[in-house]
GROMACS .gro file of C-alpha atoms in nm:
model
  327
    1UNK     CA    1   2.185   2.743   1.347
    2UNK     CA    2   2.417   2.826   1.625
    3UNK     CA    3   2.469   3.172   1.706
    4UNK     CA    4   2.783   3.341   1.901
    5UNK     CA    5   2.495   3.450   2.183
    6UNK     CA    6   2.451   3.045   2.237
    7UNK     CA    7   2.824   2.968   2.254
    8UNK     CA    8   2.855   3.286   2.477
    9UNK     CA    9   2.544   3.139   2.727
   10UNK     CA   10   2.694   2.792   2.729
   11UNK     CA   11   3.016   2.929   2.798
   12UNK     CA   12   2.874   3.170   3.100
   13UNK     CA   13   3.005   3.476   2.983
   14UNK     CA   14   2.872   3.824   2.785
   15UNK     CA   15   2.855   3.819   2.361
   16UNK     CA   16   3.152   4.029   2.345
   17UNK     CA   17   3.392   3.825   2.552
   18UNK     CA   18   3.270   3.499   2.356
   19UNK     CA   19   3.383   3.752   2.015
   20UNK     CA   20   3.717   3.838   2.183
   21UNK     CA   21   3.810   3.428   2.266
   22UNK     CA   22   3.688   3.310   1.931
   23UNK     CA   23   3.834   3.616   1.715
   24UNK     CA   24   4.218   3.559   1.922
   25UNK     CA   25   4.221   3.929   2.079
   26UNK     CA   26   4.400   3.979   2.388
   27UNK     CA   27   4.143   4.114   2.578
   28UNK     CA   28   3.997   3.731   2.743
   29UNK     CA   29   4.255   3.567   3.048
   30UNK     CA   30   4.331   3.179   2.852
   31UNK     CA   31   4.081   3.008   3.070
   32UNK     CA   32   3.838   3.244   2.946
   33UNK     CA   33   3.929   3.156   2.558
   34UNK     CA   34   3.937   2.733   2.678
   35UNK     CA   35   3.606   2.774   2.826
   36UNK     CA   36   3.485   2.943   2.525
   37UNK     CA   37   3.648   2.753   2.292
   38UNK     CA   38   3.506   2.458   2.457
   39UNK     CA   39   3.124   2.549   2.419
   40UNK     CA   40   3.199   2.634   2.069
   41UNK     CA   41   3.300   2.279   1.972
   42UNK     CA   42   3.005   2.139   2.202
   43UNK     CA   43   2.761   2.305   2.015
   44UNK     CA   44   2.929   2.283   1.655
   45UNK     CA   45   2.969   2.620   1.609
   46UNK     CA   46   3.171   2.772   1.338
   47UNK     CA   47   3.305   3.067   1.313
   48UNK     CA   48   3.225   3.337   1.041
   49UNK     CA   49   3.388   3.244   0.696
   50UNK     CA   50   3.223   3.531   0.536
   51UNK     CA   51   3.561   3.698   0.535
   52UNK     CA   52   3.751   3.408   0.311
   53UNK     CA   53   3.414   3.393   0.062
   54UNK     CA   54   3.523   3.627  -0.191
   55UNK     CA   55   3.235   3.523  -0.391
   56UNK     CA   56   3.004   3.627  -0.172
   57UNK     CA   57   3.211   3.969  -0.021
   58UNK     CA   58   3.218   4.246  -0.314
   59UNK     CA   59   3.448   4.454  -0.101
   60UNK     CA   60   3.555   4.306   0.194
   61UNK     CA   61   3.502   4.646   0.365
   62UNK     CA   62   3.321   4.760   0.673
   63UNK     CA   63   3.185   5.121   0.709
   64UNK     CA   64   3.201   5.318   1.042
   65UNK     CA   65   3.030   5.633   1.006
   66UNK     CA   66   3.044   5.871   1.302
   67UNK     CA   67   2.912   6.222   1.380
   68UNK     CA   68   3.259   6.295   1.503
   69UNK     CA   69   3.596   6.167   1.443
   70UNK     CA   70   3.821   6.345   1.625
   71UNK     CA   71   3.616   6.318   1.989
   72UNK     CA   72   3.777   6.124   2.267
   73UNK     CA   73   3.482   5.902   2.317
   74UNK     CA   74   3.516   5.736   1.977
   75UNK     CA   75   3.900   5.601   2.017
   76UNK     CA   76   3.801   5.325   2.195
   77UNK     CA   77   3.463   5.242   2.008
   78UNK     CA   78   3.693   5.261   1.681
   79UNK     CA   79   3.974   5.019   1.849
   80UNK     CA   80   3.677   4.791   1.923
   81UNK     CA   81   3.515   4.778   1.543
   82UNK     CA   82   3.881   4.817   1.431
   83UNK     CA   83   4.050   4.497   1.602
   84UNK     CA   84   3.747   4.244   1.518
   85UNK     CA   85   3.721   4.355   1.158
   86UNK     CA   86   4.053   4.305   1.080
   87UNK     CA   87   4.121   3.967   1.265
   88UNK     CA   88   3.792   3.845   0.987
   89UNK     CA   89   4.021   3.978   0.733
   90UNK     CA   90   3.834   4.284   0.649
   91UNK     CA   91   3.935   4.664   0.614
   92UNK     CA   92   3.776   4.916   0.790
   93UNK     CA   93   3.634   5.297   0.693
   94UNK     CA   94   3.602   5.541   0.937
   95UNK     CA   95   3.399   5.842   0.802
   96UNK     CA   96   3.204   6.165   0.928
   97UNK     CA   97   2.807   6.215   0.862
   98UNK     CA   98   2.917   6.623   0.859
   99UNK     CA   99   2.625   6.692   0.585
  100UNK     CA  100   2.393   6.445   0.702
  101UNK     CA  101   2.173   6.249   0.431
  102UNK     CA  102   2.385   6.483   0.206
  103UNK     CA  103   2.736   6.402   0.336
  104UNK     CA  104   3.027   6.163   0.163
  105UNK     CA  105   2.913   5.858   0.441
  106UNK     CA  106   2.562   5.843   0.333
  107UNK     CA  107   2.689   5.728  -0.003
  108UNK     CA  108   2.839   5.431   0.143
  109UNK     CA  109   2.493   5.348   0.262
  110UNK     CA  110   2.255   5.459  -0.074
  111UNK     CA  111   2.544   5.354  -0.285
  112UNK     CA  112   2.633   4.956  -0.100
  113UNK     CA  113   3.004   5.093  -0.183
  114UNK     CA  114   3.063   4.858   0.124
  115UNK     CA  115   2.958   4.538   0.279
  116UNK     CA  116   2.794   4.671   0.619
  117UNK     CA  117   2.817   4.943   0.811
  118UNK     CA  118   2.799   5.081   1.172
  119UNK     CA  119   2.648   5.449   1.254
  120UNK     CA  120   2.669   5.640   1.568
  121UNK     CA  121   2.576   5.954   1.375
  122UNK     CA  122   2.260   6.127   1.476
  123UNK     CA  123   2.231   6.302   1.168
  124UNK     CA  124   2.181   6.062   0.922
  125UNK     CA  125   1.835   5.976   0.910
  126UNK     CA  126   1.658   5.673   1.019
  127UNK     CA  127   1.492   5.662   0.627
  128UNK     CA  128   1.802   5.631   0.485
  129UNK     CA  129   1.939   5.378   0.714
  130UNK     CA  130   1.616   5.178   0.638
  131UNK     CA  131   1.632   5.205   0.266
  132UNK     CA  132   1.958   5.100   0.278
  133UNK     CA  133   2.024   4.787   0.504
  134UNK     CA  134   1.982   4.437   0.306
  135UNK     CA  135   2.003   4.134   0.393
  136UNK     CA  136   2.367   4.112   0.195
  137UNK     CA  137   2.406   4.472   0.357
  138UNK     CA  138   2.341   4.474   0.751
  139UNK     CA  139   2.322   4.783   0.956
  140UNK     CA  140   2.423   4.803   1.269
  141UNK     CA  141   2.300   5.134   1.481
  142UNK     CA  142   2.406   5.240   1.790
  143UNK     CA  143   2.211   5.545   1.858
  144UNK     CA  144   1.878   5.451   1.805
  145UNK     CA  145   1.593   5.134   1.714
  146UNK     CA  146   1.474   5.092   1.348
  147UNK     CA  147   1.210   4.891   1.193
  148UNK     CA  148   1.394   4.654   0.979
  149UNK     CA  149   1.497   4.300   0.995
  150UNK     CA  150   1.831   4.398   0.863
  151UNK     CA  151   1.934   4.660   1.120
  152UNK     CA  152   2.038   4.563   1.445
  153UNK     CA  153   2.007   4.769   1.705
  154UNK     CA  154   2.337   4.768   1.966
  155UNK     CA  155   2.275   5.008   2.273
  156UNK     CA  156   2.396   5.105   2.616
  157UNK     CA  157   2.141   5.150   2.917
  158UNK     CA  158   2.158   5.522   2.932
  159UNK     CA  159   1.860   5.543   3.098
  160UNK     CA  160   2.005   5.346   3.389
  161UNK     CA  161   2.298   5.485   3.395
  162UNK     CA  162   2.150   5.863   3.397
  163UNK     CA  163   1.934   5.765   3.710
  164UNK     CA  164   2.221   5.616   3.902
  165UNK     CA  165   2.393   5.944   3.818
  166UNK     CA  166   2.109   6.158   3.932
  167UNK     CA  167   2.058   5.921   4.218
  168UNK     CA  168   2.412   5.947   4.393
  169UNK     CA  169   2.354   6.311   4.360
  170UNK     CA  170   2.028   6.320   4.536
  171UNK     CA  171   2.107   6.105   4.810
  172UNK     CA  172   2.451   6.322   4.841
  173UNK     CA  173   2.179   6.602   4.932
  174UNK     CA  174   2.150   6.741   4.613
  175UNK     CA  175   1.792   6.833   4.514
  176UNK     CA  176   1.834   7.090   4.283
  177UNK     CA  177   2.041   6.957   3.997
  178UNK     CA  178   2.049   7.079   3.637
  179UNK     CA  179   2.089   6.903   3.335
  180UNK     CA  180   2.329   7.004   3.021
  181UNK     CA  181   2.174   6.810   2.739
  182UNK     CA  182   2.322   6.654   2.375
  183UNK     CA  183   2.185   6.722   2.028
  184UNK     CA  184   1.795   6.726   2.059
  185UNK     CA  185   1.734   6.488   1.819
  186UNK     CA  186   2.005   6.271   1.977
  187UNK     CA  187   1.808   5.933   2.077
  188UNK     CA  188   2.140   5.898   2.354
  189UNK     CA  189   2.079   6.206   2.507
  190UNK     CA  190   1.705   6.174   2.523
  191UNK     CA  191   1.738   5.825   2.694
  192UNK     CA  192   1.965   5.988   2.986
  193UNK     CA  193   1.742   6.237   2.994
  194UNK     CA  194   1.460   6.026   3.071
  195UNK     CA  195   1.682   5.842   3.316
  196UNK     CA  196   1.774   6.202   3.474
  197UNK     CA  197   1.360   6.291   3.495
  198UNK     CA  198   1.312   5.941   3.669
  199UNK     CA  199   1.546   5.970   3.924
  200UNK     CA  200   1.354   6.326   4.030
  201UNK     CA  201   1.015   6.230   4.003
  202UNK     CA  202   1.125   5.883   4.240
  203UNK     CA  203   1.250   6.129   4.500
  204UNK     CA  204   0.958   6.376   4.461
  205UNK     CA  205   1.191   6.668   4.344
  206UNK     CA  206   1.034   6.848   4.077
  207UNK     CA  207   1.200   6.948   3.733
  208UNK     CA  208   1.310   7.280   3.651
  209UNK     CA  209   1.286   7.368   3.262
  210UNK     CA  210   1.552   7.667   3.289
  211UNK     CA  211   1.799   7.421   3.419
  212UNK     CA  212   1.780   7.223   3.115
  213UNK     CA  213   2.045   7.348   2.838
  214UNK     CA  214   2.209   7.231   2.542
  215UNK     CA  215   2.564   7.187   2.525
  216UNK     CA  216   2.551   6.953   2.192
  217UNK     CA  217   2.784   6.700   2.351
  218UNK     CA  218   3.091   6.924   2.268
  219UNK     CA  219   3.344   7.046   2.490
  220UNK     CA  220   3.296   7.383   2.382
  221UNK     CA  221   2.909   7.335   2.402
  222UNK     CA  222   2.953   7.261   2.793
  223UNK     CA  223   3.126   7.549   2.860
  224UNK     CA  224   2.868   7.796   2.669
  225UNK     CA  225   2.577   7.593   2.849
  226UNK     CA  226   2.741   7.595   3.221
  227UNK     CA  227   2.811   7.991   3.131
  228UNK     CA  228   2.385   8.042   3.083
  229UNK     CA  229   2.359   7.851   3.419
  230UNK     CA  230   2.609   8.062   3.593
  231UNK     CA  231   2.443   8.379   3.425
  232UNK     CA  232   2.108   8.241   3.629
  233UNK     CA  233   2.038   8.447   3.977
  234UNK     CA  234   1.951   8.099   4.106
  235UNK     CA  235   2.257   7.794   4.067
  236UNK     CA  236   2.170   7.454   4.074
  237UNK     CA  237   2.359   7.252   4.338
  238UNK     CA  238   2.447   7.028   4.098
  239UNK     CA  239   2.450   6.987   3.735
  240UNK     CA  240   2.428   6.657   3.532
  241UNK     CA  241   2.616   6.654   3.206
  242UNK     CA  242   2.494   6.422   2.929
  243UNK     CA  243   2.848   6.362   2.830
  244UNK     CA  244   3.205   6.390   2.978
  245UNK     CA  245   3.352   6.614   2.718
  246UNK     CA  246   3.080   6.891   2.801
  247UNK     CA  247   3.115   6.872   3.158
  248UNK     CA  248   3.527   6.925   3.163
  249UNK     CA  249   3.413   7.239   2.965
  250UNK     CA  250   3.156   7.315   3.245
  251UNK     CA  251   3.484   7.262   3.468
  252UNK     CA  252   3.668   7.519   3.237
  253UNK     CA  253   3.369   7.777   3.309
  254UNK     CA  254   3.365   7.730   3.689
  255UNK     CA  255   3.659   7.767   3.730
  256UNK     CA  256   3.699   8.104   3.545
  257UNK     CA  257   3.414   8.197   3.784
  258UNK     CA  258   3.600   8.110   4.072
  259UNK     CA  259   3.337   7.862   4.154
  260UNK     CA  260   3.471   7.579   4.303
  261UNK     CA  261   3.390   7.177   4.221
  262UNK     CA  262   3.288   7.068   4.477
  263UNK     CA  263   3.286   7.265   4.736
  264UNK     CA  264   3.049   7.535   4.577
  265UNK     CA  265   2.845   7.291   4.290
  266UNK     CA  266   2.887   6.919   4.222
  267UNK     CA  267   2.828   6.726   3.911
  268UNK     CA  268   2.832   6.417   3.695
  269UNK     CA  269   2.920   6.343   3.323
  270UNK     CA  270   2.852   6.053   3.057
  271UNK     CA  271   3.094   5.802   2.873
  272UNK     CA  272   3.454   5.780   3.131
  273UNK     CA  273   3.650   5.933   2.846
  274UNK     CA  274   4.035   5.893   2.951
  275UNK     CA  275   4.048   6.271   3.052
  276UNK     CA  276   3.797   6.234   3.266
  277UNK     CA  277   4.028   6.086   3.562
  278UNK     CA  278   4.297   6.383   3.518
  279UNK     CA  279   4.107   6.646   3.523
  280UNK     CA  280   4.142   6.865   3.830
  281UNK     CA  281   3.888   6.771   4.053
  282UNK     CA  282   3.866   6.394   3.867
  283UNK     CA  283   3.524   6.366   3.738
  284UNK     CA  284   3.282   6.117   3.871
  285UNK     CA  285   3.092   5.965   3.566
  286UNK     CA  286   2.918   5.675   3.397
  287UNK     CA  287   3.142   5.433   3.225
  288UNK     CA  288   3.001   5.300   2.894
  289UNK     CA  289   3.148   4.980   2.719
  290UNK     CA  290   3.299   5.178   2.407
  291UNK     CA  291   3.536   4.918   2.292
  292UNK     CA  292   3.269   4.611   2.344
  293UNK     CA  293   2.978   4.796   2.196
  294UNK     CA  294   3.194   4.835   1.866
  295UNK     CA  295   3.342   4.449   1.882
  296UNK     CA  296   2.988   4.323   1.880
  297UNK     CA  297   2.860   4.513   1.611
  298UNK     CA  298   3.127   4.408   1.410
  299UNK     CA  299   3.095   4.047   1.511
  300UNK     CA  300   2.697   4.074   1.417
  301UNK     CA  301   2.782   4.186   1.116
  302UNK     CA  302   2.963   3.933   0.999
  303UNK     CA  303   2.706   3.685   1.117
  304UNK     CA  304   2.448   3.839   0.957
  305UNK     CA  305   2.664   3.818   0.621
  306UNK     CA  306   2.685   3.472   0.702
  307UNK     CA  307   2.319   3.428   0.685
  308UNK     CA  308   2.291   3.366   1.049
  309UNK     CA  309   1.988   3.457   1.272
  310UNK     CA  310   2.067   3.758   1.544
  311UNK     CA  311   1.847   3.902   1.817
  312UNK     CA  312   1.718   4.260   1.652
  313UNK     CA  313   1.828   4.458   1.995
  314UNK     CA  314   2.127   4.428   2.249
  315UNK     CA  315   2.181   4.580   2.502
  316UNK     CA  316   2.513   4.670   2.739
  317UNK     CA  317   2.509   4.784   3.091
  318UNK     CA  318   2.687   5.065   3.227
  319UNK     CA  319   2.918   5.091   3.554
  320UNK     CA  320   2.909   5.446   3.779
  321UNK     CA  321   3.248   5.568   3.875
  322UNK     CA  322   3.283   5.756   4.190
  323UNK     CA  323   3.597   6.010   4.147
  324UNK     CA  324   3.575   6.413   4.355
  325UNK     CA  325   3.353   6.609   4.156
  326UNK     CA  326   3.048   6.564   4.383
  327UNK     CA  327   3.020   6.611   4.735
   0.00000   0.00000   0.00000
């Protein structure tokens, strides 16, 4: 059976533009969509019809379930799931894991009170997300792997985008460099971690454990954790943040220590939020494909209700944006 990731080969282009062209979003040039369109009718492909099956959809709804709603990092991965599932004629709930295996969104995975879901919610177990995925109800994760043929596993290369973070720094002339962690039991924040670890032990700098702190991937969580560095006798010259929104709090700290970025410390965040280019000084970062990562795991959702065969793990590059916050 052909599969979007064949039309998207044939067509020379990523999984998530062939989903834009085919799904009519405004997000592919026209040649783009011809060339696509084009490699679809080559190899017979047909697009999902899941959505029209009534039959076969009990509510033609799509579950998102986040740790967080209201931070700036999910906007775009929600326009992403948000565009795709409507254009297959499908509505969409957003929801919060607050609670865990306990809260309102794990219903909507024990209880199949929708067709599929998406989680990006390190709190709700990997059990439950097992017990839970069929093959009429696909998971899709994008925080972590799981052993089941009915979760798919969408990720972004933080691990290669930590160590090109930690990297620039270094060969700025940076060699002592902290890191302000997420959750623990985050499987993002352990994967830039690892990238972050990497990048030291390839330069032979060795890691400190005091400059590791958690900021739990909140803004208010970076400025608490860049507080404990500043309370240290001995600063860092740089600090990487696992995450954007904890290093503008980091920024807020600084700069109520009259410590200036970058003159007197440099550092690095996660994700490109929008904020992160207005801040004062503009942070350099890693850019993450937010709005792609959700459009795919939409789109494999609806193949997988469609009985179609998907590849169990994808996985999306990052891009490192050089802004003023290191020197």
């Amino acid at each position: 059976m052909t599969t979007i990731k064949d039309v998207a080969k044939r067509a020379g282009v990523a999984v998530s533009t062939a989903s834009y062209a085919l799904n009519g979003i405004n997000k592919v040039s026209a040649a783009t969509v011809e060339k696509v369109t084009k490699a679809a009718a080559e190899l017979n492909y047909k697009k999902s019809g899941f959505a029209s099956d009534l039959k076969r959809s009990k509510t033609n709804t799509i579950a998102l379930i986040l740790s967080d709603l209201s931070g700036p990092y999910f906007s775009e991965l929600i326009k992403g799931v948000q565009e795709v599932t409507a254009s297959n004629g499908f509505d969409l709930i957003a929801c919060s894991s607050v609670g865990g295996d306990k809260s309102t969104a794990s219903k909507f995975l024990k209880e199949k009170r929708v067709d599929g879901a998406i989680v990006l919610a390190h709190n709700i177990s990997t059990d439950l997300i097992n017990s839970s995925a069929r093959k009429d109800f696909p998971i899709i994760v994008l925080d972590r792997d799981a052993d089941n043929p009915n979760v798919v596993h969408v990720e972004v290369d933080n691990r290669k985008g930590a160590y090109e973070a930690t990297e620039y720094m270094i060969q700025k002339g940076h060699s002592s460099i902290a890191y302000v962690s997420g959750p623990m039991n985050s499987h993002d924040n352990e994967e830039r971690f690892q990238g972050y670890l990497s990048a030291l032990e390839h330069n032979n700098l060795s890691y400190q454990s005091r400059w590791k702190i958690s900021g739990d991937f909140t803004r208010e969580g970076g400025y608490r954790a860049t507080k404990m560095l500043l309370a240290q006798q001995n600063m860092p010259e740089a600090v990487f943040y696992a995450n954007d929104e904890m290093a503008i709090g980091g920024l807020q700290a600084f700069s109520e220590k009259k410590v200036r970025v970058p003159e007197d410390i440099s550092m690095v965040g996660f994700d490109d939020i929008q904020l992160s280019a207005y801040v004062q000084p503009p942070l350099t970062t890693v850019r993450q494909p937010k709005y792609e990562a959700g459009a795919l795991a939409v789109h494999l959702i609806f193949q997988m209700l469609d009985g179609e065969d998907v590849d169990r793990t994808y996985n999306l590059g990052t891009e490192f944006v050089e802004r003023l916050s290191v020197k």
